[in-house]
């Protein structure tokens, strides 16, 4: 039996975000973001996401389950895409948000602005605050002891 080796990625490919488009249902466009959404790949990601917003109608779904890391610039790309979609009467929907990113969205209160559909389970088993209505998620109990 002959095994085909997995293609090796260059260091530049490993350090950037990859965007894969999938067919959606009912006018939805689904883009999967994989890798790192940070300052190094922000310009390319922004251009690709804005192109997707401009080219379609209906919801633009960003599947984030393959996102390994992000920084403030990457979060800015997502917010810029959200604003652009709104100007074109479209909705940006975040799907399968990694737990760490969801915590950041809650801490910055962006979860109140962005449409979030599903959250990737936290590896430590904690549920996340501010996710009422998201299947499988419940608020964390208060960590402040009653007096």
mmCIF file of C-alpha atoms in Angstrom:
data_model
loop_
_atom_site.group_PDB
_atom_site.id
_atom_site.type_symbol
_atom_site.label_atom_id
_atom_site.label_comp_id
_atom_site.label_asym_id
_atom_site.label_seq_id
_atom_site.Cartn_x
_atom_site.Cartn_y
_atom_site.Cartn_z
ATOM 1 C CA UNK A 1 0.000 0.000 0.000
ATOM 2 C CA UNK A 2 1.396 3.358 -1.030
ATOM 3 C CA UNK A 3 0.628 6.360 1.119
ATOM 4 C CA UNK A 4 0.577 9.790 -0.395
ATOM 5 C CA UNK A 5 2.290 12.340 1.806
ATOM 6 C CA UNK A 6 0.343 15.307 3.023
ATOM 7 C CA UNK A 7 1.315 18.459 1.182
ATOM 8 C CA UNK A 8 3.634 20.611 3.227
ATOM 9 C CA UNK A 9 2.747 24.198 3.733
ATOM 10 C CA UNK A 10 5.265 26.982 3.501
ATOM 11 C CA UNK A 11 5.922 29.077 6.630
ATOM 12 C CA UNK A 12 3.962 31.936 5.040
ATOM 13 C CA UNK A 13 0.934 29.656 4.533
ATOM 14 C CA UNK A 14 1.142 28.407 8.119
ATOM 15 C CA UNK A 15 1.130 31.973 9.421
ATOM 16 C CA UNK A 16 -1.894 33.172 7.494
ATOM 17 C CA UNK A 17 -5.618 32.635 7.365
ATOM 18 C CA UNK A 18 -7.123 30.335 4.766
ATOM 19 C CA UNK A 19 -10.636 30.993 3.510
ATOM 20 C CA UNK A 20 -12.637 28.204 1.894
ATOM 21 C CA UNK A 21 -16.045 28.839 0.348
ATOM 22 C CA UNK A 22 -18.873 26.312 0.587
ATOM 23 C CA UNK A 23 -22.276 26.438 -1.081
ATOM 24 C CA UNK A 24 -24.984 27.714 1.204
ATOM 25 C CA UNK A 25 -28.727 27.237 1.331
ATOM 26 C CA UNK A 26 -31.254 29.875 0.295
ATOM 27 C CA UNK A 27 -28.800 32.538 -0.819
ATOM 28 C CA UNK A 28 -26.423 31.989 2.101
ATOM 29 C CA UNK A 29 -22.717 32.073 1.429
ATOM 30 C CA UNK A 30 -20.581 30.006 3.813
ATOM 31 C CA UNK A 31 -16.905 30.774 4.271
ATOM 32 C CA UNK A 32 -14.687 28.710 6.562
ATOM 33 C CA UNK A 33 -11.779 30.579 8.137
ATOM 34 C CA UNK A 34 -8.823 28.418 9.103
ATOM 35 C CA UNK A 35 -5.435 29.207 10.596
ATOM 36 C CA UNK A 36 -4.487 32.582 12.007
ATOM 37 C CA UNK A 37 -6.530 35.727 11.533
ATOM 38 C CA UNK A 38 -3.979 38.298 12.566
ATOM 39 C CA UNK A 39 -2.130 41.351 11.303
ATOM 40 C CA UNK A 40 -0.104 39.326 8.770
ATOM 41 C CA UNK A 41 -3.117 38.081 6.844
ATOM 42 C CA UNK A 42 -5.639 40.791 7.673
ATOM 43 C CA UNK A 43 -5.443 42.667 4.373
ATOM 44 C CA UNK A 44 -5.987 39.534 2.286
ATOM 45 C CA UNK A 45 -8.766 38.287 4.571
ATOM 46 C CA UNK A 46 -10.477 41.689 4.518
ATOM 47 C CA UNK A 47 -10.392 41.824 0.719
ATOM 48 C CA UNK A 48 -11.757 38.276 0.381
ATOM 49 C CA UNK A 49 -14.527 38.784 2.946
ATOM 50 C CA UNK A 50 -15.590 42.121 1.464
ATOM 51 C CA UNK A 51 -15.664 40.526 -1.978
ATOM 52 C CA UNK A 52 -17.971 37.809 -0.620
ATOM 53 C CA UNK A 53 -20.255 40.420 0.963
ATOM 54 C CA UNK A 54 -20.418 42.458 -2.245
ATOM 55 C CA UNK A 55 -21.029 39.447 -4.506
ATOM 56 C CA UNK A 56 -23.982 37.841 -2.756
ATOM 57 C CA UNK A 57 -27.271 38.272 -1.026
ATOM 58 C CA UNK A 58 -28.689 36.732 2.108
ATOM 59 C CA UNK A 59 -26.631 35.766 5.132
ATOM 60 C CA UNK A 60 -22.857 35.514 4.957
ATOM 61 C CA UNK A 61 -21.857 32.739 7.350
ATOM 62 C CA UNK A 62 -18.306 32.590 8.697
ATOM 63 C CA UNK A 63 -17.486 29.133 10.040
ATOM 64 C CA UNK A 64 -14.705 29.729 12.562
ATOM 65 C CA UNK A 65 -14.148 26.186 13.894
ATOM 66 C CA UNK A 66 -10.758 25.985 12.123
ATOM 67 C CA UNK A 67 -9.528 29.328 13.432
ATOM 68 C CA UNK A 68 -6.434 28.691 15.551
ATOM 69 C CA UNK A 69 -5.658 32.224 16.667
ATOM 70 C CA UNK A 70 -6.566 35.864 16.088
ATOM 71 C CA UNK A 71 -5.570 39.293 17.269
ATOM 72 C CA UNK A 72 -7.228 42.705 17.479
ATOM 73 C CA UNK A 73 -6.623 43.271 13.769
ATOM 74 C CA UNK A 74 -8.418 40.017 12.955
ATOM 75 C CA UNK A 75 -11.325 40.985 15.173
ATOM 76 C CA UNK A 76 -11.382 44.311 13.319
ATOM 77 C CA UNK A 77 -11.656 42.430 10.012
ATOM 78 C CA UNK A 78 -14.716 40.581 11.325
ATOM 79 C CA UNK A 79 -16.310 43.808 12.594
ATOM 80 C CA UNK A 80 -15.562 45.595 9.309
ATOM 81 C CA UNK A 81 -17.190 42.755 7.413
ATOM 82 C CA UNK A 82 -20.202 42.967 9.749
ATOM 83 C CA UNK A 83 -20.564 46.714 9.071
ATOM 84 C CA UNK A 84 -20.182 46.247 5.303
ATOM 85 C CA UNK A 85 -22.788 43.466 5.292
ATOM 86 C CA UNK A 86 -25.200 45.701 7.230
ATOM 87 C CA UNK A 87 -24.797 48.530 4.715
ATOM 88 C CA UNK A 88 -25.805 46.076 1.976
ATOM 89 C CA UNK A 89 -28.797 44.761 3.977
ATOM 90 C CA UNK A 90 -27.042 41.473 4.647
ATOM 91 C CA UNK A 91 -26.291 39.748 7.920
ATOM 92 C CA UNK A 92 -22.941 38.347 9.012
ATOM 93 C CA UNK A 93 -23.365 35.158 11.045
ATOM 94 C CA UNK A 94 -20.507 33.610 13.023
ATOM 95 C CA UNK A 95 -20.776 29.823 13.213
ATOM 96 C CA UNK A 96 -18.846 27.392 15.421
ATOM 97 C CA UNK A 97 -17.019 30.134 17.297
ATOM 98 C CA UNK A 98 -14.043 28.805 19.305
ATOM 99 C CA UNK A 99 -14.701 29.118 23.048
ATOM 100 C CA UNK A 100 -11.754 31.459 23.608
ATOM 101 C CA UNK A 101 -12.991 33.829 20.885
ATOM 102 C CA UNK A 102 -16.512 33.653 22.313
ATOM 103 C CA UNK A 103 -15.138 34.725 25.700
ATOM 104 C CA UNK A 104 -13.468 37.682 23.982
ATOM 105 C CA UNK A 105 -16.726 38.600 22.227
ATOM 106 C CA UNK A 106 -18.549 38.485 25.562
ATOM 107 C CA UNK A 107 -15.839 40.503 27.353
ATOM 108 C CA UNK A 108 -15.981 43.194 24.659
ATOM 109 C CA UNK A 109 -19.793 42.930 24.451
ATOM 110 C CA UNK A 110 -19.542 42.283 20.724
ATOM 111 C CA UNK A 111 -21.701 39.182 21.208
ATOM 112 C CA UNK A 112 -24.600 41.645 21.516
ATOM 113 C CA UNK A 113 -23.894 43.033 18.046
ATOM 114 C CA UNK A 114 -22.775 39.984 16.087
ATOM 115 C CA UNK A 115 -25.045 37.063 15.208
ATOM 116 C CA UNK A 116 -23.485 33.923 16.736
ATOM 117 C CA UNK A 117 -24.690 30.469 15.718
ATOM 118 C CA UNK A 118 -23.172 27.714 17.828
ATOM 119 C CA UNK A 119 -20.024 27.644 19.899
ATOM 120 C CA UNK A 120 -17.208 25.102 19.848
ATOM 121 C CA UNK A 121 -17.059 23.373 23.231
ATOM 122 C CA UNK A 122 -14.569 24.732 25.714
ATOM 123 C CA UNK A 123 -11.865 22.084 26.288
ATOM 124 C CA UNK A 124 -12.098 22.743 30.038
ATOM 125 C CA UNK A 125 -15.841 22.097 30.131
ATOM 126 C CA UNK A 126 -16.897 25.598 31.180
ATOM 127 C CA UNK A 127 -19.982 27.134 29.689
ATOM 128 C CA UNK A 128 -19.810 30.698 28.578
ATOM 129 C CA UNK A 129 -21.710 33.728 29.848
ATOM 130 C CA UNK A 130 -23.928 35.742 27.591
ATOM 131 C CA UNK A 131 -24.999 32.875 25.360
ATOM 132 C CA UNK A 132 -28.666 32.615 26.217
ATOM 133 C CA UNK A 133 -30.429 31.138 23.234
ATOM 134 C CA UNK A 134 -27.350 29.412 21.833
ATOM 135 C CA UNK A 135 -27.938 25.645 21.861
ATOM 136 C CA UNK A 136 -25.793 23.847 24.418
ATOM 137 C CA UNK A 137 -24.655 26.971 26.209
ATOM 138 C CA UNK A 138 -25.717 28.362 29.562
ATOM 139 C CA UNK A 139 -24.436 31.192 31.695
ATOM 140 C CA UNK A 140 -21.687 30.467 34.189
ATOM 141 C CA UNK A 141 -22.766 30.642 37.811
ATOM 142 C CA UNK A 142 -21.757 33.782 39.606
ATOM 143 C CA UNK A 143 -18.295 33.618 41.103
ATOM 144 C CA UNK A 144 -19.150 36.242 43.705
ATOM 145 C CA UNK A 145 -20.120 34.675 46.996
ATOM 146 C CA UNK A 146 -23.350 35.970 48.550
ATOM 147 C CA UNK A 147 -22.915 38.078 51.688
#
